[in-house]
Amino acid sequence: MPATEQTIRSVVEEVLAELGKRPGTGGGAPPARVNGNGSGIPVMSAGRPARVSAGAAASGGGDWGVFQSVDAAVAAAQEAFEQLQRKPIADRAKVVNIVKSLCEQNAEQWGREELEETKIGRLDHKIEKLQIIKLVPGTEWLKSDSFSGDHGLTVIEYAPFGVIGGITPVTHSLPTLAGNVINMVAAGNTVVFNPHPSGARIACAGVRAFNRAFAEAIGIENLVTIIEQPTIESADEIFQHRGIRMLCVTGGPGVASAALAARKKSVVAGPGNPPVVVDETADLDNAARSIVAGAAYDNNLLCIGEKQVFAVNSIFDDLLAAMGRSGGYKLSGPQIDALTRLAFSPPKEPGGHAVLNRDLVGKDAAVLAEQIGVRVPAGTQLLYGEADTSNPFVPEEQMMPFVPFVRARDAEQAIAMAHESEHGFGHTAVIHSRNVHNMTTMGKLMNTTLFIKNGPCMSGLGLGGEGYLSFSVATPTGEGVTNPLTFTRSRRCVMVDELRIV
Ligand code: NAD
């Protein structure tokens, strides 16, 4: 079909679509205007808005992207995908900017609402995780590549998949969703989310706010859709749905295995249990500061957060002393035993995992200490103390601000124990050392997606180290820190013997 005819056809389709949205043309009401706050970007709360969106009638009753059924959400996201395909990449860039601006401007309110709903983590970090969404890469990553030679010109471009199914964790409900939206829509896709039920309200509030602003800016609703009352069954429906082209799953072992078993392309950001090795050459003050900063971040909810430390005997006591100077509070052996009894119950079957007490996940260090009758000084960020590898805090992903320190004979033994404690997740490992041989040995053995030297875990996501941010670190499927290219198909466009003019 000649380009001119194609162009005329898409212009006519766009005009008809626009007309269909005007009042009195049978297409429902126009998109609501966002609240004025100088920037056109609204400050919004998680409360349910009064009206249902313009595309709702056509797409099964959605409320600015919030749907009751997977079928309706997929249909709406498919319709939005088809509209997005007819839009320029500049419109995707507008979407990216909207998500970044809304997260920054609503960070305080949304962070508070996320904490109130999930009841895990720290307010300062809930807010910060939304403020830093601006570090997530967008359309600027879609750089095409080319080959040019005697036989013409070949261009490699990045095409979207279509509708993506997204699963988000309770540990960072809205930040994960917002980062995924930026990556996925920048790449030209739309998305249906099944959020964690305990973080669904804030996720839905974000989706409503995003869609309102998208509709205002580029005239498309439902670029992002979400299931209002998510369940394991609705997640499974997404995994099986014919209208979903790929999955992006961020969560623990159960959902990671379910996604790996789904018969779809899956980007799986699975669990971790990041170990830290500290050898005799390390800068101990920097190591202690880094461990406290990383493990105390959002009360150790980060999948990349430092969960257990293996330190060589010759510097062990000095390292523990440095922890005390950096915001840590040292528990005695009996205090650690008491906390362990509260935090874990014995495995259900011989050789199985100790069972984590979810009520303690993401609680403040002072709250954990209180449970065992200890009052910690104000400003305490992290509890720590000496344990051995038989303590369940070492092999289990505890997600609470207590970090066990295990004494090792030498760096070789510390690295071997670190390797065992990570269970082959291949997620994240950290070393504090000035010995490049130890770094190399650990890097090779651990084979993790993130390997951080001499900094806190967050430096692996561009926060104090080089690189960019995402809250979905794809580990078993190997994509690493996700970015727009993770959600594209590589397309080769070939012109034979023409267009090369040298
Ligand atoms: P979770 O596994 O309990 O829940 C994650 C999501 O999966 C939720 O939406 C939940 O409803 C759903 N789900 C759980 N089991 C399922 C199943 N069998 N089938 C379908 N859906 C299922 O995890 P969480 O407590 O919300 O988050 C913490 C976990 O996520 C930790 O293990 C952490 O390491 C991991 N995580 C990984 C990354 C990463 O980037 N790799 C990021 C954040 C969290």
XYZ file of C-alpha atoms and ligand atoms in Angstrom:
546
model
C 0.000 0.000 0.000
C 1.495 3.422 -0.935
C 2.555 5.516 2.020
C 0.157 8.354 1.185
C -2.888 6.077 1.317
C -1.708 4.591 4.597
C -1.203 8.064 6.026
C -4.686 9.200 4.945
C -6.205 6.033 6.427
C -4.570 6.569 9.834
C -5.541 10.259 9.883
C -9.187 9.334 9.119
C -9.105 6.630 11.833
C -7.718 9.082 14.364
C -10.324 11.729 13.523
C -13.109 9.132 13.817
C -11.707 7.914 17.128
C -11.584 11.483 18.429
C -15.142 12.188 17.252
C -16.292 9.009 18.951
C -15.093 10.412 22.276
C -17.021 13.698 22.080
C -20.214 14.067 24.084
C -23.277 13.443 21.969
C -21.439 11.232 19.474
C -22.148 8.020 21.322
C -18.606 7.615 22.605
C -19.114 8.685 26.216
C -17.656 11.698 28.009
C -14.270 13.267 27.200
C -11.356 12.590 29.507
C -11.671 14.501 32.781
C -9.319 17.417 33.195
C -6.568 16.912 35.693
C -6.464 19.179 38.760
C -4.583 22.396 38.267
C -1.467 22.723 40.404
C 0.575 24.876 38.123
C 1.990 21.992 36.116
C -1.206 20.287 35.045
C -0.073 17.265 37.062
C -2.545 16.287 39.771
C -1.838 15.464 43.393
C -4.100 12.516 44.060
C -5.027 10.236 46.880
C -5.880 6.558 46.860
C -9.577 7.359 47.338
C -11.891 6.092 44.623
C -12.829 8.796 42.077
C -16.469 9.507 41.312
C -16.607 8.853 37.622
C -15.838 6.040 35.258
C -13.589 6.724 32.281
C -14.615 7.485 28.721
C -13.372 4.209 27.300
C -15.136 2.279 30.030
C -18.253 1.400 28.080
C -16.256 0.011 25.190
C -13.790 -1.812 27.408
C -15.904 -3.573 30.004
C -16.478 -1.067 32.791
C -12.966 0.144 33.585
C -12.460 3.026 35.971
C -9.478 4.881 34.488
C -7.742 1.560 33.883
C -8.997 -0.237 37.006
C -10.948 -3.358 36.051
C -12.787 -6.165 37.783
C -12.025 -8.863 35.242
C -8.903 -9.941 33.392
C -10.784 -10.270 30.083
C -12.012 -6.669 30.252
C -8.583 -5.356 31.275
C -6.856 -7.209 28.433
C -9.443 -5.989 25.894
C -8.967 -2.374 27.020
C -5.170 -2.670 26.989
C -5.323 -4.211 23.492
C -7.441 -1.315 22.239
C -4.955 1.118 23.796
C -2.060 -0.761 22.182
C -3.632 -0.409 18.744
C -4.067 3.328 19.315
C -0.498 3.673 20.592
C 0.820 2.024 17.433
C -0.611 4.914 15.426
C 1.059 7.530 17.614
C 4.583 8.954 17.282
C 7.358 7.943 19.670
C 7.168 11.512 21.005
C 3.825 10.560 22.584
C 5.471 7.651 24.397
C 8.046 10.116 25.709
C 5.150 12.225 27.042
C 3.818 9.156 28.870
C 7.236 8.533 30.411
C 7.469 12.137 31.593
C 3.964 12.028 33.044
C 4.748 8.939 35.153
C 7.998 10.487 36.387
C 6.382 13.833 37.222
C 3.358 12.293 38.932
C 5.561 10.043 41.060
C 7.780 12.937 42.085
C 4.925 15.318 42.847
C 2.789 12.766 44.700
C 5.731 10.985 46.368
C 4.912 12.115 49.867
C 1.209 11.350 49.733
C 1.501 8.114 47.768
C 4.439 6.969 49.901
C 2.365 7.511 53.044
C -0.630 5.722 51.529
C 1.542 2.788 50.458
C 2.952 2.472 53.987
C -0.522 2.701 55.552
C -1.844 0.000 53.245
C 1.069 -2.449 53.263
C 2.204 -1.755 56.841
C 5.793 -2.644 55.951
C 8.905 -0.546 55.422
C 9.848 3.057 56.224
C 8.088 6.260 55.238
C 11.287 8.112 54.237
C 12.214 5.324 51.829
C 8.664 4.786 50.538
C 8.758 8.454 49.513
C 12.267 8.256 48.097
C 11.424 5.198 45.983
C 8.819 7.293 44.161
C 11.066 10.355 43.863
C 13.770 8.294 42.151
C 11.449 6.896 39.479
C 12.940 9.700 37.353
C 16.085 7.530 37.035
C 14.221 4.814 35.102
C 15.142 4.902 31.393
C 12.574 5.672 28.691
C 12.366 6.183 24.928
C 15.967 7.418 24.683
C 16.993 3.754 24.915
C 15.344 2.851 21.587
C 18.403 3.489 19.444
C 18.330 1.686 16.124
C 21.406 0.026 14.675
C 22.387 -0.367 11.032
C 24.539 -2.296 8.585
C 25.452 -0.677 5.320
C 27.412 -2.208 2.445
C 27.474 -3.134 -1.238
C 24.130 -4.885 -0.861
C 22.242 -1.940 0.555
C 21.069 -0.945 3.973
C 19.764 -2.923 6.932
C 18.267 -1.254 9.977
C 17.695 -3.020 13.294
C 14.725 -1.531 15.082
C 12.933 -2.303 18.310
C 9.283 -3.285 17.992
C 6.786 -3.767 20.824
C 5.241 -7.083 21.852
C 1.691 -5.824 22.517
C -0.120 -6.305 25.817
C 2.180 -7.360 28.679
C 1.025 -9.073 31.883
C 2.704 -7.593 34.980
C 2.828 -8.957 38.542
C 4.072 -6.633 41.282
C 5.246 -7.275 44.862
C 3.973 -5.855 48.143
C 7.483 -4.650 49.010
C 7.350 -1.804 46.429
C 3.898 -1.881 44.923
C 3.596 1.484 43.167
C 7.326 2.029 42.481
C 7.564 -1.330 40.663
C 4.391 -0.604 38.709
C 5.528 2.915 37.758
C 8.978 1.720 36.651
C 7.417 -1.096 34.606
C 4.990 1.334 32.923
C 7.881 3.608 31.898
C 9.917 0.749 30.418
C 6.995 -1.008 28.759
C 5.184 1.970 27.238
C 8.466 3.579 26.118
C 8.919 0.377 24.112
C 5.410 0.737 22.627
C 3.527 -1.825 24.734
C 0.535 -1.603 27.024
C 0.098 -3.591 30.243
C -2.331 -5.406 32.529
C -1.202 -5.579 36.168
C -2.117 -8.076 38.847
C -0.712 -6.274 41.912
C -0.044 -7.901 45.272
C -3.402 -7.872 47.110
C -1.851 -6.077 50.106
C -0.608 -3.220 47.903
C -3.460 -3.130 45.393
C -5.188 0.036 46.597
C -2.156 2.292 46.083
C -1.342 0.563 42.789
C -4.888 1.287 41.545
C -4.631 4.919 42.698
C -1.446 5.297 40.655
C -3.033 3.679 37.588
C -6.057 6.018 37.738
C -3.834 9.074 38.039
C -1.545 7.934 35.208
C -4.421 7.153 32.831
C -6.176 10.456 33.468
C -2.996 12.335 32.611
C -2.248 10.097 29.581
C -5.750 10.683 28.216
C -5.305 14.421 28.647
C -1.872 14.461 27.008
C -2.146 11.989 24.115
C -5.811 10.992 23.971
C -5.384 7.318 24.926
C -6.902 5.701 27.997
C -6.015 2.317 29.424
C -2.357 2.263 28.377
C -2.019 0.686 31.809
C -4.761 -1.475 33.295
C -5.015 -3.235 36.622
C -7.183 -5.779 38.409
C -8.806 -4.097 41.393
C -9.159 -7.242 43.513
C -6.239 -9.389 42.464
C -5.966 -13.055 43.424
C -3.692 -15.963 42.570
C -6.480 -17.022 40.172
C -6.479 -13.674 38.352
C -2.666 -13.892 38.111
C -3.059 -17.339 36.596
C -5.674 -16.025 34.129
C -3.135 -13.434 32.997
C -0.481 -16.144 32.654
C -2.819 -18.163 30.392
C -4.593 -15.346 28.500
C -4.297 -15.479 24.720
C -4.312 -11.674 24.538
C -1.169 -11.342 26.688
C 2.032 -11.510 24.629
C 4.613 -11.604 27.415
C 4.910 -11.553 31.215
C 6.976 -9.484 33.610
C 6.790 -10.942 37.092
C 8.393 -9.371 40.163
C 8.071 -11.411 43.356
C 9.140 -14.341 45.465
C 9.736 -18.043 44.762
C 6.059 -19.045 44.284
C 5.213 -16.547 41.591
C 8.650 -16.847 39.970
C 8.142 -20.616 39.519
C 4.581 -20.106 38.265
C 5.782 -17.614 35.649
C 8.644 -19.862 34.569
C 6.096 -22.654 34.041
C 3.761 -20.413 31.976
C 3.839 -21.020 28.234
C 4.755 -17.434 27.408
C 7.882 -15.359 27.159
C 8.508 -14.308 30.765
C 10.814 -11.770 32.322
C 11.136 -13.019 35.897
C 12.465 -10.751 38.638
C 12.656 -13.375 41.356
C 13.809 -13.661 44.965
C 17.285 -13.142 46.312
C 19.197 -13.589 49.564
C 22.182 -11.306 49.020
C 25.307 -12.224 51.007
C 28.109 -9.812 51.877
C 31.749 -10.811 52.260
C 34.136 -8.572 54.186
C 37.800 -9.533 54.019
C 40.864 -8.335 55.943
C 41.740 -5.701 53.307
C 38.379 -3.884 53.457
C 37.814 -0.312 54.590
C 35.784 -1.357 57.647
C 34.086 1.978 58.245
C 32.919 2.104 54.629
C 31.823 -1.548 54.829
C 29.784 -0.902 57.989
C 28.233 2.300 56.618
C 27.324 0.506 53.410
C 25.828 -2.541 55.147
C 23.675 -0.335 57.386
C 22.549 1.867 54.467
C 21.633 -1.131 52.284
C 20.126 -3.484 54.860
C 18.183 -0.744 56.652
C 16.735 0.607 53.400
C 12.938 0.336 53.737
C 13.643 -2.025 56.665
C 15.440 -4.534 54.417
C 12.585 -5.051 51.959
C 14.824 -4.669 48.902
C 15.444 -7.929 47.045
C 18.995 -6.644 46.561
C 19.380 -5.705 50.262
C 22.242 -7.119 52.337
C 20.768 -10.114 54.208
C 23.780 -11.839 55.834
C 27.470 -11.005 56.276
C 30.488 -13.318 56.245
C 33.527 -11.566 57.689
C 37.017 -12.959 58.181
C 38.112 -13.614 61.733
C 40.992 -11.116 61.829
C 38.687 -8.090 61.294
C 35.428 -9.550 62.632
C 35.314 -7.744 65.982
C 36.482 -4.457 64.459
C 33.746 -4.684 61.826
C 31.100 -5.275 64.492
C 32.385 -2.238 66.383
C 32.218 -0.152 63.188
C 28.583 -1.257 62.700
C 27.770 0.228 66.106
C 29.224 3.583 64.993
C 27.101 3.569 61.815
C 23.542 3.269 63.155
C 23.546 -0.421 64.038
C 22.622 -1.927 67.412
C 24.372 -5.141 68.454
C 22.271 -7.942 69.906
C 23.797 -10.510 72.266
C 23.655 -14.261 71.572
C 20.585 -14.849 73.787
C 18.838 -11.811 72.274
C 19.471 -13.179 68.775
C 18.092 -16.566 69.859
C 14.951 -14.857 71.181
C 14.468 -12.874 67.968
C 15.048 -16.007 65.877
C 12.340 -17.891 67.783
C 9.905 -15.063 67.049
C 10.928 -14.592 63.420
C 10.878 -18.228 62.316
C 9.052 -21.413 63.136
C 10.616 -24.795 62.365
C 10.356 -26.262 58.844
C 7.128 -28.128 58.080
C 9.041 -31.122 56.705
C 12.538 -32.423 57.497
C 15.160 -30.543 55.503
C 12.610 -27.872 54.477
C 12.716 -24.113 54.959
C 12.148 -22.459 58.334
C 8.824 -20.615 58.119
C 9.128 -16.831 58.182
C 6.830 -14.876 60.504
C 5.360 -12.388 58.006
C 4.142 -10.154 60.856
C 7.732 -9.072 61.478
C 8.645 -8.446 57.824
C 9.513 -4.805 57.125
C 9.060 -3.650 60.733
C 11.341 -1.000 62.284
C 14.473 -2.119 64.147
C 13.015 -0.604 67.340
C 9.844 -2.676 66.934
C 11.813 -5.910 66.480
C 13.946 -5.065 69.509
C 10.877 -4.295 71.591
C 9.516 -7.775 70.820
C 12.480 -9.266 72.686
C 12.431 -6.730 75.504
C 15.261 -4.517 74.213
C 15.066 -0.721 74.017
C 17.367 0.661 71.328
C 18.649 4.251 71.133
C 16.685 6.650 68.912
C 18.054 6.611 65.375
C 18.882 2.888 65.407
C 18.432 1.673 61.853
C 19.557 -1.915 61.983
C 20.017 -4.746 64.466
C 22.991 -7.056 64.002
C 25.026 -9.636 65.849
C 27.098 -12.789 65.603
C 25.388 -15.990 64.464
C 26.417 -19.172 62.739
C 25.172 -20.722 59.527
C 22.622 -22.884 61.355
C 20.627 -19.763 62.267
C 17.680 -19.420 59.802
C 18.428 -15.697 59.416
C 21.438 -16.819 57.331
C 19.782 -19.015 54.651
C 16.310 -17.395 54.631
C 15.366 -14.108 52.944
C 14.191 -12.420 56.158
C 13.246 -8.940 54.820
C 13.586 -7.359 58.260
C 16.281 -5.096 59.743
C 18.340 -7.718 61.517
C 21.514 -8.933 59.825
C 23.483 -11.948 61.113
C 27.289 -11.774 60.950
C 29.081 -15.110 60.488
C 32.766 -15.499 61.399
C 34.964 -17.029 58.663
C 38.482 -18.438 58.907
C 39.599 -16.576 55.775
C 38.247 -15.000 52.580
C 38.046 -18.364 50.845
C 35.733 -19.766 53.499
C 33.693 -16.539 53.639
C 33.115 -16.699 49.872
C 32.153 -20.394 50.021
C 29.615 -19.741 52.813
C 28.251 -16.711 50.939
C 27.742 -18.872 47.882
C 25.850 -21.503 49.825
C 23.597 -18.935 51.510
C 22.451 -17.509 48.159
C 21.013 -20.874 46.997
C 21.999 -20.298 43.363
C 19.344 -17.580 42.868
C 22.064 -15.690 40.967
C 20.535 -12.428 42.205
C 22.897 -10.113 44.136
C 26.182 -10.401 46.031
C 28.391 -7.806 47.718
C 32.056 -7.774 48.727
C 34.053 -5.246 50.717
C 37.699 -5.731 49.850
C 40.739 -4.186 48.210
C 41.950 -7.586 47.015
C 41.058 -8.010 43.347
C 41.709 -11.739 43.495
C 39.042 -12.166 46.174
C 36.655 -10.014 44.155
C 37.274 -12.102 41.050
C 36.934 -15.416 42.887
C 33.647 -14.373 44.467
C 32.281 -12.864 41.255
C 32.934 -16.061 39.310
C 31.546 -18.388 41.970
C 28.408 -16.377 42.756
C 27.553 -15.667 39.100
C 24.938 -13.141 40.250
C 23.054 -10.513 38.230
C 24.369 -7.742 40.497
C 27.853 -7.954 42.020
C 28.727 -4.903 44.078
C 32.163 -3.999 45.366
C 32.717 -1.541 48.225
C 29.283 0.079 48.322
C 25.729 -0.463 49.533
C 23.394 -2.663 47.504
C 21.563 0.357 46.014
C 24.711 1.351 44.133
C 23.883 -1.621 41.883
C 20.767 0.224 40.716
C 22.426 3.533 39.896
C 22.003 5.016 43.366
C 25.564 5.946 44.281
C 27.046 3.694 41.566
C 26.957 4.065 37.780
C 23.966 2.697 35.871
C 20.211 3.133 35.716
C 17.276 2.205 37.942
C 14.561 -0.424 37.773
C 12.650 -2.155 40.558
C 12.482 -5.346 38.493
C 15.828 -7.142 38.381
C 15.304 -10.147 36.122
C 17.399 -12.919 37.560
C 16.477 -16.499 36.484
C 15.526 -15.365 32.975
C 18.706 -13.286 32.636
C 17.552 -9.879 31.374
C 19.122 -8.178 34.408
C 18.039 -4.703 35.477
C 15.045 -4.255 33.162
C 14.893 -1.345 30.699
C 12.804 -0.487 27.618
C 14.767 -2.893 25.385
C 13.756 -5.771 27.693
C 10.222 -5.294 26.354
C 11.003 -5.122 22.637
C 11.358 -7.487 19.715
C 14.372 -6.914 17.536
C 13.316 -6.291 13.929
C 15.635 -6.280 10.920
C 14.472 -4.094 7.986
C 16.464 -4.836 4.842
C 16.720 -2.795 1.627
C 18.625 -4.760 -1.003
C 21.122 -2.959 -3.249
C 19.543 0.502 -2.766
C 19.661 3.518 -0.463
C 23.410 3.262 0.043
C 24.841 6.222 -1.771
C 28.613 6.051 -1.153
P 5.205 -12.650 46.662
O 5.852 -13.712 45.845
O 4.505 -13.033 47.896
O 4.147 -11.850 45.767
C 4.492 -11.302 44.515
C 3.287 -11.284 43.613
O 3.011 -12.581 43.150
C 2.033 -10.809 44.264
O 1.336 -10.004 43.336
C 1.301 -12.100 44.623
O -0.083 -11.913 44.697
C 1.659 -12.967 43.455
N 1.746 -14.401 43.684
C 2.324 -15.016 44.737
N 2.343 -16.360 44.543
C 1.765 -16.576 43.331
C 1.488 -17.740 42.536
N 1.795 -18.970 42.944
N 0.900 -17.567 41.307
C 0.584 -16.347 40.872
N 0.827 -15.212 41.571
C 1.397 -15.326 42.782
O 6.356 -11.593 46.965
P 6.291 -10.268 47.849
O 6.291 -10.619 49.286
O 5.245 -9.382 47.329
O 7.692 -9.627 47.478
C 8.890 -10.058 48.049
C 9.590 -11.065 47.178
O 9.764 -10.550 45.876
C 10.972 -11.369 47.707
O 11.244 -12.726 47.511
C 11.865 -10.487 46.864
O 13.182 -10.938 46.748
C 11.149 -10.532 45.543
N 11.429 -9.340 44.749
C 12.256 -9.448 43.683
C 12.566 -8.319 42.946
C 13.502 -8.389 41.784
O 13.667 -7.375 41.108
N 14.138 -9.500 41.487
C 12.022 -7.083 43.278
C 11.161 -7.017 44.376
C 10.864 -8.152 45.107
